[in-house]
CSV table of C-alpha atoms in Angstrom, one decimal:
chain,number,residue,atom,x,y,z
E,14,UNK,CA,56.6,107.2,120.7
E,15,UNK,CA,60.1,108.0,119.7
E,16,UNK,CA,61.8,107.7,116.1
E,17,UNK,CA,63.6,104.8,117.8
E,18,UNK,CA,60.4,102.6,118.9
E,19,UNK,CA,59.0,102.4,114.9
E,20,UNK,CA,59.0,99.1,113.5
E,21,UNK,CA,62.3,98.4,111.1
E,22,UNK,CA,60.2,97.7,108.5
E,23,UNK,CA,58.0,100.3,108.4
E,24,UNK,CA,61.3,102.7,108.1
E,25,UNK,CA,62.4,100.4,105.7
E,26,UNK,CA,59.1,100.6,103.2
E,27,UNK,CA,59.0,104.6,103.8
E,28,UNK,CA,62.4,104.9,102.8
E,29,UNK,CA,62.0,102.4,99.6
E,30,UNK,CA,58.9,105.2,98.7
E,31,UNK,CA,60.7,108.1,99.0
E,32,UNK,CA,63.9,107.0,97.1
E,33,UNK,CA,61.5,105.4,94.5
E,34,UNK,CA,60.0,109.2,94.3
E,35,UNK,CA,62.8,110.7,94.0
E,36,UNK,CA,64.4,108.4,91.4
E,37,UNK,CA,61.1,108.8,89.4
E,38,UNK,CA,61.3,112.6,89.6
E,39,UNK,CA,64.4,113.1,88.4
E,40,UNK,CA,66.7,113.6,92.0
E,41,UNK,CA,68.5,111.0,92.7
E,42,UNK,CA,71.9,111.1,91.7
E,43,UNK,CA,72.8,108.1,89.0
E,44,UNK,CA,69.4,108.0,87.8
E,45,UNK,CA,68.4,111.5,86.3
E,46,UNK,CA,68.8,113.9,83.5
E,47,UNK,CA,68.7,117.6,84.4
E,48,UNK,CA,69.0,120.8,81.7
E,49,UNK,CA,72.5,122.0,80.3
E,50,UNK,CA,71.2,124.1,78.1
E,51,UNK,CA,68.2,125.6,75.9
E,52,UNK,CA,67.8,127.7,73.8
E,53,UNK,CA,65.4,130.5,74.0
E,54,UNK,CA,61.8,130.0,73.0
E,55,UNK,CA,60.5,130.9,69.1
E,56,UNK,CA,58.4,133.5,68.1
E,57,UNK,CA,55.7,133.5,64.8
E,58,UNK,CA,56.9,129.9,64.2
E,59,UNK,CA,55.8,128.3,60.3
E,60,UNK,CA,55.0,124.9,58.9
E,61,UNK,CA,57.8,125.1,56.4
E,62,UNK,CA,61.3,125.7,56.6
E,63,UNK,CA,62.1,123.4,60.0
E,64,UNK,CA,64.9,121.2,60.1
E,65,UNK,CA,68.3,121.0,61.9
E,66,UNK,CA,71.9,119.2,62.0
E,67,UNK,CA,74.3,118.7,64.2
E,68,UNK,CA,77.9,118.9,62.6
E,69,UNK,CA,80.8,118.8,64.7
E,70,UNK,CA,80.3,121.0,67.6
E,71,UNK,CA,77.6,123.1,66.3
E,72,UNK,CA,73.7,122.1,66.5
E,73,UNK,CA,71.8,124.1,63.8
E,74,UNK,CA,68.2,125.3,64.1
E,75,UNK,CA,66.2,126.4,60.6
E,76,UNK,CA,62.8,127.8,60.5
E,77,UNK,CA,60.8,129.9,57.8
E,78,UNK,CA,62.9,132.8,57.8
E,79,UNK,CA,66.8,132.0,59.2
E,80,UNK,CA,69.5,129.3,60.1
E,81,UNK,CA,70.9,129.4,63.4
E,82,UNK,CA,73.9,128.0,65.0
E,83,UNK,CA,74.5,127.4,68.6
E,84,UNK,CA,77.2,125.8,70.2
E,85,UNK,CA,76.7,122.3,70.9
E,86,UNK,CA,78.5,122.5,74.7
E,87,UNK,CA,77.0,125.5,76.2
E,88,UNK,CA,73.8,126.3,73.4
E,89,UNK,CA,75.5,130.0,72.9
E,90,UNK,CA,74.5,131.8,69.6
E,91,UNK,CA,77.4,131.3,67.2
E,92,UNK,CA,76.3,132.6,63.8
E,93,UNK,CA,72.5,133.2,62.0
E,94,UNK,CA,72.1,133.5,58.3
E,95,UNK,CA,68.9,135.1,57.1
E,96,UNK,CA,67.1,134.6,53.8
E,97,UNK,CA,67.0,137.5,52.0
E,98,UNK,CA,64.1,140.1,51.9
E,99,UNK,CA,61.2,138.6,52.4
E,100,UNK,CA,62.3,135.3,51.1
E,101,UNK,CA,60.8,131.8,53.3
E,102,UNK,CA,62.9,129.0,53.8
E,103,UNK,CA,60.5,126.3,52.4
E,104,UNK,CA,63.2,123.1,51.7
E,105,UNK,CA,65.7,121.8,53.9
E,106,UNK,CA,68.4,118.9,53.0
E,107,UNK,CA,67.5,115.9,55.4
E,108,UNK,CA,71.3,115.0,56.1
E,109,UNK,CA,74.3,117.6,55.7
E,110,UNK,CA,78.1,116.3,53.8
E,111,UNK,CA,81.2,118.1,54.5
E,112,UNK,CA,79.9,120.1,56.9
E,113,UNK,CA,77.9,121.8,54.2
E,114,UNK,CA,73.8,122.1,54.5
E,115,UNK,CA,71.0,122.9,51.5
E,116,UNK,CA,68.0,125.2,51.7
E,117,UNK,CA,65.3,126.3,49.3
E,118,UNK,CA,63.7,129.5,49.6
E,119,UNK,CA,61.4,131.9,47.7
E,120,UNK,CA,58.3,133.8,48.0
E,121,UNK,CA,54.6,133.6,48.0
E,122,UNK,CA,52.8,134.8,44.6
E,123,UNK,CA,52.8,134.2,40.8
E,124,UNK,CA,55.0,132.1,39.6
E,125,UNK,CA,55.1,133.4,36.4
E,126,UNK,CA,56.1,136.4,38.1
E,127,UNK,CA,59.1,134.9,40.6
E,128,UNK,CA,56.3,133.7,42.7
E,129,UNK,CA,57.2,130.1,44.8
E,130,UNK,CA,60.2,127.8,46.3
E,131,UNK,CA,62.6,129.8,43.2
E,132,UNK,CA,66.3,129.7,44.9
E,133,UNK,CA,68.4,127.2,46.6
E,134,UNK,CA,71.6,127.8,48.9
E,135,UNK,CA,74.1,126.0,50.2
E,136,UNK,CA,75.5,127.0,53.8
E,137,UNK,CA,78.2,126.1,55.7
E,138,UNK,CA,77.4,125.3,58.8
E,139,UNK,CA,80.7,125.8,60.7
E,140,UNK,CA,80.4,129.5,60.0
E,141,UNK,CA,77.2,130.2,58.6
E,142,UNK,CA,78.4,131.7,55.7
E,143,UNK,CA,76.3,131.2,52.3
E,144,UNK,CA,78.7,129.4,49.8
E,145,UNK,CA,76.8,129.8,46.9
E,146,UNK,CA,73.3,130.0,45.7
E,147,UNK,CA,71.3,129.1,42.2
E,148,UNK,CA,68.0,129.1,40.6
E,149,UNK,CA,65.7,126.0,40.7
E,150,UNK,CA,62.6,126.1,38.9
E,151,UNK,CA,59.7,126.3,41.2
E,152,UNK,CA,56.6,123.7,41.7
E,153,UNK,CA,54.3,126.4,42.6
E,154,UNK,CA,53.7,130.2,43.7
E,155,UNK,CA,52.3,128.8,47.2
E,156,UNK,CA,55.5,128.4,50.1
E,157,UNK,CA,55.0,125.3,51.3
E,158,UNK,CA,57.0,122.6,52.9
E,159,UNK,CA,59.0,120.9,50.0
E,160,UNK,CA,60.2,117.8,51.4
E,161,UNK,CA,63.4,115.7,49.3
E,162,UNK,CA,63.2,119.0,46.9
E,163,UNK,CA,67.3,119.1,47.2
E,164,UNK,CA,70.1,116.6,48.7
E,165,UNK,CA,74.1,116.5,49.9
E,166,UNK,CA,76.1,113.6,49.6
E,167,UNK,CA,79.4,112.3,48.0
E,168,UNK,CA,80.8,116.4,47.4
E,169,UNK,CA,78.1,117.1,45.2
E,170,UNK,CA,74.5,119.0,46.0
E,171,UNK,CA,71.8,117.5,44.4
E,172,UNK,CA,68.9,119.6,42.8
E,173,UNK,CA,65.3,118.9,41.8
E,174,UNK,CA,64.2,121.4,38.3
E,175,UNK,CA,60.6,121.0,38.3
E,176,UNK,CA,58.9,120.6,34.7
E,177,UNK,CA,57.8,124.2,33.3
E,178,UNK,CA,54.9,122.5,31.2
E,179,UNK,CA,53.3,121.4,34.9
E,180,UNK,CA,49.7,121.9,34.9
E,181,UNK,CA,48.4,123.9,38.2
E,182,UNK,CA,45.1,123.4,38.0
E,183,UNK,CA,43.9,122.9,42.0
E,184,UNK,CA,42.8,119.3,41.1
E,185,UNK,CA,45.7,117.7,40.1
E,186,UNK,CA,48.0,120.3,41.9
E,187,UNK,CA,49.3,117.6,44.3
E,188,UNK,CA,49.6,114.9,41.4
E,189,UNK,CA,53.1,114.7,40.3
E,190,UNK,CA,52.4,112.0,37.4
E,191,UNK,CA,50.5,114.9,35.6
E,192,UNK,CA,53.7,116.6,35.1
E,193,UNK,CA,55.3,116.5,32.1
E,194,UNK,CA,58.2,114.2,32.0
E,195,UNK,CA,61.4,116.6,31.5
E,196,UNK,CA,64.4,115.5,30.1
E,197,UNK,CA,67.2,117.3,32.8
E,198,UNK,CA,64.5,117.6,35.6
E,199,UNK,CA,67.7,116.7,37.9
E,200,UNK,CA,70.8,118.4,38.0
E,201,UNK,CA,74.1,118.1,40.3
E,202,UNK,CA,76.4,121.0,41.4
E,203,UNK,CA,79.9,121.5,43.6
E,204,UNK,CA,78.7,121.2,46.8
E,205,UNK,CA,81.0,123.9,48.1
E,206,UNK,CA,82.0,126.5,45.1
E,207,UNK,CA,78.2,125.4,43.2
E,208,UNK,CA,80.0,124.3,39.7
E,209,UNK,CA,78.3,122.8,37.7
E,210,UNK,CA,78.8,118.7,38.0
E,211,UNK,CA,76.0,117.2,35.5
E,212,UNK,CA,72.5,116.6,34.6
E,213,UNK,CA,71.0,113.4,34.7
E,214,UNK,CA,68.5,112.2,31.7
E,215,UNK,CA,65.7,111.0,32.8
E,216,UNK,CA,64.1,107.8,32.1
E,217,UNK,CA,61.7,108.2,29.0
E,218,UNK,CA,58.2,109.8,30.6
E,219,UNK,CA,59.9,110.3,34.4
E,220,UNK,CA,60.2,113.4,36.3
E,221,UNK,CA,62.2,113.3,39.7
E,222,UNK,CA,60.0,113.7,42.7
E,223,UNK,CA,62.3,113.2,45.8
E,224,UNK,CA,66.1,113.4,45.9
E,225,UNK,CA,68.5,111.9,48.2
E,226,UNK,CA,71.9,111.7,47.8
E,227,UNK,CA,75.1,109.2,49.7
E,228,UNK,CA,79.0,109.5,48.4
E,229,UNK,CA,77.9,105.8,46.3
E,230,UNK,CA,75.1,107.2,44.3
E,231,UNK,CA,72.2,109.8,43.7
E,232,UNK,CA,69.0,108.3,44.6
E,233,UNK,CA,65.4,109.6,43.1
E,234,UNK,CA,61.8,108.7,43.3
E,235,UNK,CA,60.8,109.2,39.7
E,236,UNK,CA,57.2,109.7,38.7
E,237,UNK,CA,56.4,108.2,34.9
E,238,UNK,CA,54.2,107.8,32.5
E,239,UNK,CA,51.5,109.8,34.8
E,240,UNK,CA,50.8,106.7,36.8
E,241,UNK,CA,53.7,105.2,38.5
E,242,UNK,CA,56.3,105.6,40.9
E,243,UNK,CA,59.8,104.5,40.7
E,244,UNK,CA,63.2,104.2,42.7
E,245,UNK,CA,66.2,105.4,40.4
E,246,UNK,CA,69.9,105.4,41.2
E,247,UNK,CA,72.0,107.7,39.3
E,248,UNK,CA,76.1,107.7,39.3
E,249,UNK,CA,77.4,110.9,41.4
E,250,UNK,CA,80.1,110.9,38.8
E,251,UNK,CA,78.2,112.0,35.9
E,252,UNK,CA,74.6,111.2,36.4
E,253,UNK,CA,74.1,108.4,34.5
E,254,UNK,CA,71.7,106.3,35.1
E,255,UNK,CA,72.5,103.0,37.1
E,256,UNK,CA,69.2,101.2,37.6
E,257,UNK,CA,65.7,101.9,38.2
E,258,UNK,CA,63.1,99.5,40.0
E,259,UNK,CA,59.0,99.8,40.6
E,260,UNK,CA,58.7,101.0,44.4
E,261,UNK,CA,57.0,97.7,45.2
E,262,UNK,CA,57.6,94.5,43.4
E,263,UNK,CA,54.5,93.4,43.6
E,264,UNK,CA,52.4,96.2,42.4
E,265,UNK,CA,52.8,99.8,41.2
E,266,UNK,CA,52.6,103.1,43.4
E,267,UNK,CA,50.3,105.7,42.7
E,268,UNK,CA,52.2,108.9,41.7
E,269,UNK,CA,49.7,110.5,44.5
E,270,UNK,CA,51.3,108.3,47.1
E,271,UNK,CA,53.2,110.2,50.0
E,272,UNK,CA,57.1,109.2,49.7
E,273,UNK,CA,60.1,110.3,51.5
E,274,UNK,CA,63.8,109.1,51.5
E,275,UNK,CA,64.6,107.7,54.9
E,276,UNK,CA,68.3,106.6,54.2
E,277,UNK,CA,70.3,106.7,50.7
E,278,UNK,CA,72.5,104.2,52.0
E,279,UNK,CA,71.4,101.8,52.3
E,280,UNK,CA,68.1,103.1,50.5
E,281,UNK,CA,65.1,102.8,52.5
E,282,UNK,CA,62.4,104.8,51.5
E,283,UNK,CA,58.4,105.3,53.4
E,284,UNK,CA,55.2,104.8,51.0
E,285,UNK,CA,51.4,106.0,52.0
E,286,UNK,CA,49.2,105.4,49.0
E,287,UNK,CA,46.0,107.5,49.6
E,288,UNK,CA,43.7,104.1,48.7
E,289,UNK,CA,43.3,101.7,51.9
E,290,UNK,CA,44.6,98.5,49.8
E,291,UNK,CA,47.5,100.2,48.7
E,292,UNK,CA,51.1,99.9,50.0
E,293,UNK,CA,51.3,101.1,53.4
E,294,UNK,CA,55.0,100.1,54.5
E,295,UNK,CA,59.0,101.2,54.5
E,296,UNK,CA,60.6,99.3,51.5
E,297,UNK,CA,64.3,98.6,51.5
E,298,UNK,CA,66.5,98.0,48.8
E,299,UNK,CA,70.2,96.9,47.6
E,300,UNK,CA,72.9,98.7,46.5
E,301,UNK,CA,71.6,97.7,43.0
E,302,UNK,CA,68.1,98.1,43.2
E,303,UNK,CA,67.0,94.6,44.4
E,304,UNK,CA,64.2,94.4,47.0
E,305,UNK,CA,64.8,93.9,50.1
E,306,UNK,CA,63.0,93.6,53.9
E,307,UNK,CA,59.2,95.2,53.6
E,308,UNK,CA,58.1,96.7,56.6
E,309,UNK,CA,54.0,97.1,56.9
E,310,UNK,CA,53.0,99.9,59.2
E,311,UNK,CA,50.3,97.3,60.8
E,312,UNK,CA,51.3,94.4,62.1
E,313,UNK,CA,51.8,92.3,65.6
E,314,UNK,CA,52.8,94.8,67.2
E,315,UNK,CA,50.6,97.6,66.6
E,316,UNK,CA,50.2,100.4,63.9
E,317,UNK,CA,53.6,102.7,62.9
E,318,UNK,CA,51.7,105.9,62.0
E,319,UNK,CA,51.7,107.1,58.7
E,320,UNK,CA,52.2,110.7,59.7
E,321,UNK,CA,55.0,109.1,61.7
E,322,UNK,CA,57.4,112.2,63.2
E,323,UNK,CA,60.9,112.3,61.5
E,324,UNK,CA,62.5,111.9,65.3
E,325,UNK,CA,60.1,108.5,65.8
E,326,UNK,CA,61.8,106.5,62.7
E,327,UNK,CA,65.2,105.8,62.7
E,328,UNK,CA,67.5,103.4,60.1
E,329,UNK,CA,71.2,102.3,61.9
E,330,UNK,CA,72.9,99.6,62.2
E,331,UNK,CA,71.5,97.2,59.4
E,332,UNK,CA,68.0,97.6,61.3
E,333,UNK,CA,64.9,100.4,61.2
E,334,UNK,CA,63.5,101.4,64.3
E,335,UNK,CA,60.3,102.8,64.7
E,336,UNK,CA,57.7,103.8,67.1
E,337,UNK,CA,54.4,101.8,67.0
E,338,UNK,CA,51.0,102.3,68.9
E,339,UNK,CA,49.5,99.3,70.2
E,340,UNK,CA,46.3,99.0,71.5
E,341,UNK,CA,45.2,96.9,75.0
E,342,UNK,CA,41.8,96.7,76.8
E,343,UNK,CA,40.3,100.5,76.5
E,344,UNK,CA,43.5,102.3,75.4
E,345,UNK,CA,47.0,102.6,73.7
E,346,UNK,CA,50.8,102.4,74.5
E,347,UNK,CA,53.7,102.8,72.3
E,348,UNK,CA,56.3,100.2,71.8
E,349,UNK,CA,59.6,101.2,70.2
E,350,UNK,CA,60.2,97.6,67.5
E,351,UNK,CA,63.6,97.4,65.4
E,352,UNK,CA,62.9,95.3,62.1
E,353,UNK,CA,65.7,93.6,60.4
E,354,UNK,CA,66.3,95.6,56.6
E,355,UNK,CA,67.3,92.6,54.9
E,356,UNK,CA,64.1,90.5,55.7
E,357,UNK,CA,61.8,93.1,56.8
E,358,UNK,CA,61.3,90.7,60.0
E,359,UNK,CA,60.5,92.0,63.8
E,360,UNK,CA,64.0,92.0,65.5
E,361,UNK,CA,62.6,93.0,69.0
E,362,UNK,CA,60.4,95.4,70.8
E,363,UNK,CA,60.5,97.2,73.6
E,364,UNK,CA,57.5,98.4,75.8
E,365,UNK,CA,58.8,100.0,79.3
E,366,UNK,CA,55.4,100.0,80.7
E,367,UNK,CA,52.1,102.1,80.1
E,368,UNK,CA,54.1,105.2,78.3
E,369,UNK,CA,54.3,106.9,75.0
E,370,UNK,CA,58.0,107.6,73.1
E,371,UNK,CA,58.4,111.3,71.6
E,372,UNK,CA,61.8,110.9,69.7
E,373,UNK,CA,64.5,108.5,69.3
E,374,UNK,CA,68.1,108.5,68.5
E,375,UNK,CA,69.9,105.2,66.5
E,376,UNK,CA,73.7,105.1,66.4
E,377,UNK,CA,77.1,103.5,67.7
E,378,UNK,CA,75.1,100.2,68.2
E,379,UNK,CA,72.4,101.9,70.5
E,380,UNK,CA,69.1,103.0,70.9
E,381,UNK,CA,68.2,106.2,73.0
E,382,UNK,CA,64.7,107.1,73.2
E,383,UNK,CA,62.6,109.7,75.3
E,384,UNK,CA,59.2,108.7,76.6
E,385,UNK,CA,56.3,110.5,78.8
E,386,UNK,CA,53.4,108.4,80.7
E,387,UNK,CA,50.4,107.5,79.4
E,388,UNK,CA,48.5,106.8,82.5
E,389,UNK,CA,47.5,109.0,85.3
E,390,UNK,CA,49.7,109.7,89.1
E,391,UNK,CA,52.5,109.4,86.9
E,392,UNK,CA,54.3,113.3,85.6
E,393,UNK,CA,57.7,112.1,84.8
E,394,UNK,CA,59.4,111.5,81.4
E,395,UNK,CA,62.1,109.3,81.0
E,396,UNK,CA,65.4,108.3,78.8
E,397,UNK,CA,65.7,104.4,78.1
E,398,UNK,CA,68.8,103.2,75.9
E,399,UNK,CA,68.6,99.5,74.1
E,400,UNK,CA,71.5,97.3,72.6
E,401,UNK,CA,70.4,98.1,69.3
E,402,UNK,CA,70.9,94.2,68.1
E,403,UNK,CA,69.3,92.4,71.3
E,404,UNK,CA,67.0,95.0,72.4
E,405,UNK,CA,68.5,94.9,76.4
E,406,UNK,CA,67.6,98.0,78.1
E,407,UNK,CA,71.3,99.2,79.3
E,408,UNK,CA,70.0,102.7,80.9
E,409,UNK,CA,66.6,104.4,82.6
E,410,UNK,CA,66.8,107.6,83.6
E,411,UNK,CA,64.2,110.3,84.8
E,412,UNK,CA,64.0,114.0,83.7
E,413,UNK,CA,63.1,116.5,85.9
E,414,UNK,CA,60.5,118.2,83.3
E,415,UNK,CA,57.9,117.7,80.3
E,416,UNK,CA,60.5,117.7,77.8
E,417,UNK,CA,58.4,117.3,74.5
E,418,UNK,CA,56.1,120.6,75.5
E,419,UNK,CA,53.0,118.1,76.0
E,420,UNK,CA,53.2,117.5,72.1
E,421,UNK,CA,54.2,113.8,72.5
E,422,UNK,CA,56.6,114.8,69.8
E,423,UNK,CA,59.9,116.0,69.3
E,424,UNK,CA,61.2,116.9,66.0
E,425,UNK,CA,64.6,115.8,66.3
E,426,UNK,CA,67.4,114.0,68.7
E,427,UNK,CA,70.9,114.4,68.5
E,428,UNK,CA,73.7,113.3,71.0
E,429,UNK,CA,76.7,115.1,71.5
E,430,UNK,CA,79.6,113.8,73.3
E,431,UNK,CA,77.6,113.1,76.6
E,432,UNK,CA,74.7,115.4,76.3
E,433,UNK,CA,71.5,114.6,74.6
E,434,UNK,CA,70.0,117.5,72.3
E,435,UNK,CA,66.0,117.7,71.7
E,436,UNK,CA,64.7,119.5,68.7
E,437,UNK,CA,61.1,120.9,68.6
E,438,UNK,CA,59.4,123.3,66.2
E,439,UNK,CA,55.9,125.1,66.5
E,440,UNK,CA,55.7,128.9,68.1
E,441,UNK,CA,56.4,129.8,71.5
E,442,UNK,CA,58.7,126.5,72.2
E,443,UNK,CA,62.4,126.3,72.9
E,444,UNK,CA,64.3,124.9,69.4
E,445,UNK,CA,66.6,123.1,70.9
E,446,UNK,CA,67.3,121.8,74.7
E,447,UNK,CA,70.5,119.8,75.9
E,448,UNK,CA,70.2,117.4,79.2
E,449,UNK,CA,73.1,115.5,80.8
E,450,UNK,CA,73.3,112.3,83.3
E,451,UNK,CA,73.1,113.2,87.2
């Protein structure tokens, strides 16, 4: 029987197959995202020390030992600064001002004897060129991942002095309410020439235990009185103190809660109290301390991890987005949910069928996020952009590779003119990878 003498619509449901194949493969043309760039793979990888920026046309890489610039077009080396002698990179700025970055390093050993996270640096991260660099006192011997330990924002970088009266014993090590509250625990310096700008008095029985900083004020988490933890906001002037408010309004945090700074401005920050009735959510405030929306971690739709990657939560536009796992029948899917920050309320989710997200990126009134399948025939992973306010889904296209490394995480996503730019960290992966449209 010749080609001619099979039925039209057979033809017709082969064709809609293969096309359908090819589209979910990353091959047709309109639909797919194929590999600009990557950079080559990492070798003897550490916990601390990871983070990255993009600023301008350069994306920048840091791990335990180095920063690393590559071109943001092409992914060509452009300039590495190393951390002297043995040194470890141990705290990174989240966010960079000015084209200016902030590390931490030290070494392992006695801290009375130098030991721990001892120097911090500012780079800048056009040329990779260390601007200036000054002692901070130490919270320990042990290099370890120091998250919120310094800040840029507003021309100014913002350093956290730990107390020198902090107790080390192993059972309160991780207990920053048994610190000693110091007076000038939190200091501020030129973020390019390191002058120094002021030092901020603390609240009577606080010490600083995160730092953020925008160009409207210096925000700090402030442990006091040994059982309590407190939102500050500090002028970027002089330091003076603006307003401080209790983390939650409705009951105090346990100065052994896990807190990070998700945004400055407005300030948003993420609570984990170790006890299973404590506060479990992303809090957002005013300008002047008032609170705002309260995000729980559980709710209708699903549970936002607590361990939550950095490159699954995202605050833009008025809104936070997040990614959430929600369980049905005998497993789980993620849905990506935006929440409104002024109410705390569900704006929309998303759930493009059985599939888990690995990173997101929130910005210019979008939502791009990566996903891999969670169900079996299925190899795939795929790019889906949503309207940030309604939620739409305005794209879907198909990559033509495992882009997260089958770690259904991606430490960071940037965008660049039209090319999207994954972060990962761990040994033996490619830092960074750039994909385009096809």
């Amino acid at each position: 029987m010749g080609l001619l003498a099979i039925p039209v619509g057979i033809v017709a449901v082969v064709a809609t197959l293969v096309v359908a194949l090819v589209d979910s493969e990353g091959y047709w043309p309109g639909g797919a995202m194929v590999r600009a760039w990557e950079a080559p793979r990492d070798l003897n990888a550490a916990d601390h020390g990871n983070g990255g920026w993009l600023v301008d046309d350069t994306v920048i890489r840091t791990r335990f030992d180095a920063v690393t610039g590559f071109g943001a077009a092409d992914g060509k080396e452009r300039w590495e600064y190393v951390v002297p002698g043995r040194a470890e990179i141990c705290a990174v700025s989240t966010t960079t001002a000015d084209g200016i970055g902030l590390i931490a390093y030290g070494e392992d050993g006695d801290l009375e004897k130098g030991g721990g996270c001892a120097t911090a640096a500012a780079i800048d991260l056009r040329t990779g060129d260390e601007l200036w660099h000054t002692p901070v006192a130490p919270e320990s011997g042990t290099l370890q991942e120091q998250p919120d330990l310094v800040a840029v924002g507003g021309g100014l970088a913002v350093l956290r002095d730990d107390d020198p009266y902090w107790s080390y014993d192993d059972d309160v090590y991780n207990d920053p309410g048994e610190r000693l509250a110091g007076a000038e625990a939190l200091r501020a310096v030129d973020a390019r020439t390191g002058a120094a700008r002021w030092k901020a008095a603390m609240p009577e029985g606080c010490l600083p235990y995160r730092v953020s900083a925008s160009t409207a004020q210096v925000l700090a988490v402030l442990a006091c009185e040994r059982t309590d933890l407190k939102l500050a906001a500090f002028d970027p002037a002089d330091g003076a103190l603006r307003w401080q408010a209790p983390l939650d309004a409705r009951r105090s945090v346990a100065t052994d809660a896990e807190v990070s700074v998700l945004s400055a401005e407005p300030p948003v920050v993420q609570v984990t109290e170790r006890a299973d009735r404590g506060v479990h959510a992303f809090l957002a405030f005013t300008a002047d301390g008032d609170p705002r929306g309260r995000i729980e971690f559980d709710g209708a739709y699903g549970e936002i991890p607590a361990d939550q990657a950095r490159a699954k939560v995202a605050v833009s536009d008025g809104r936070l987005f997040a990614v959430a796992a929600y369980p049905y029948k005998s497993y789980t899917y993620d849905q990506l949910v935006a929440f409104d920050l002024e109410t705390g309320d569900e704006a929309w989710r998303a759930r493009p069928g059985r599939r888990d997200f690995s990173g997101l990126y929130a910005g210019g009134g979008r939502v791009t996020a990566v996903s891999d399948p969670n169900e079996k025939g299925t190899s795939d992973d795929d790019l889906h952009v949503f309207d940030a306010k309604s939620g739409d889904e305005k794209d879907d296209r198909s990559f033509r590779e495992d882009v997260d490394d089958d770690s259904n995480a991606l430490a960071d996503v940037y965008m660049y003119e039209d090319l999207l730019i994954l972060a990962r960290w761990g040994d033996a992966v490619r830092p960074l990878s750039a994909y385009e449209t096809w």
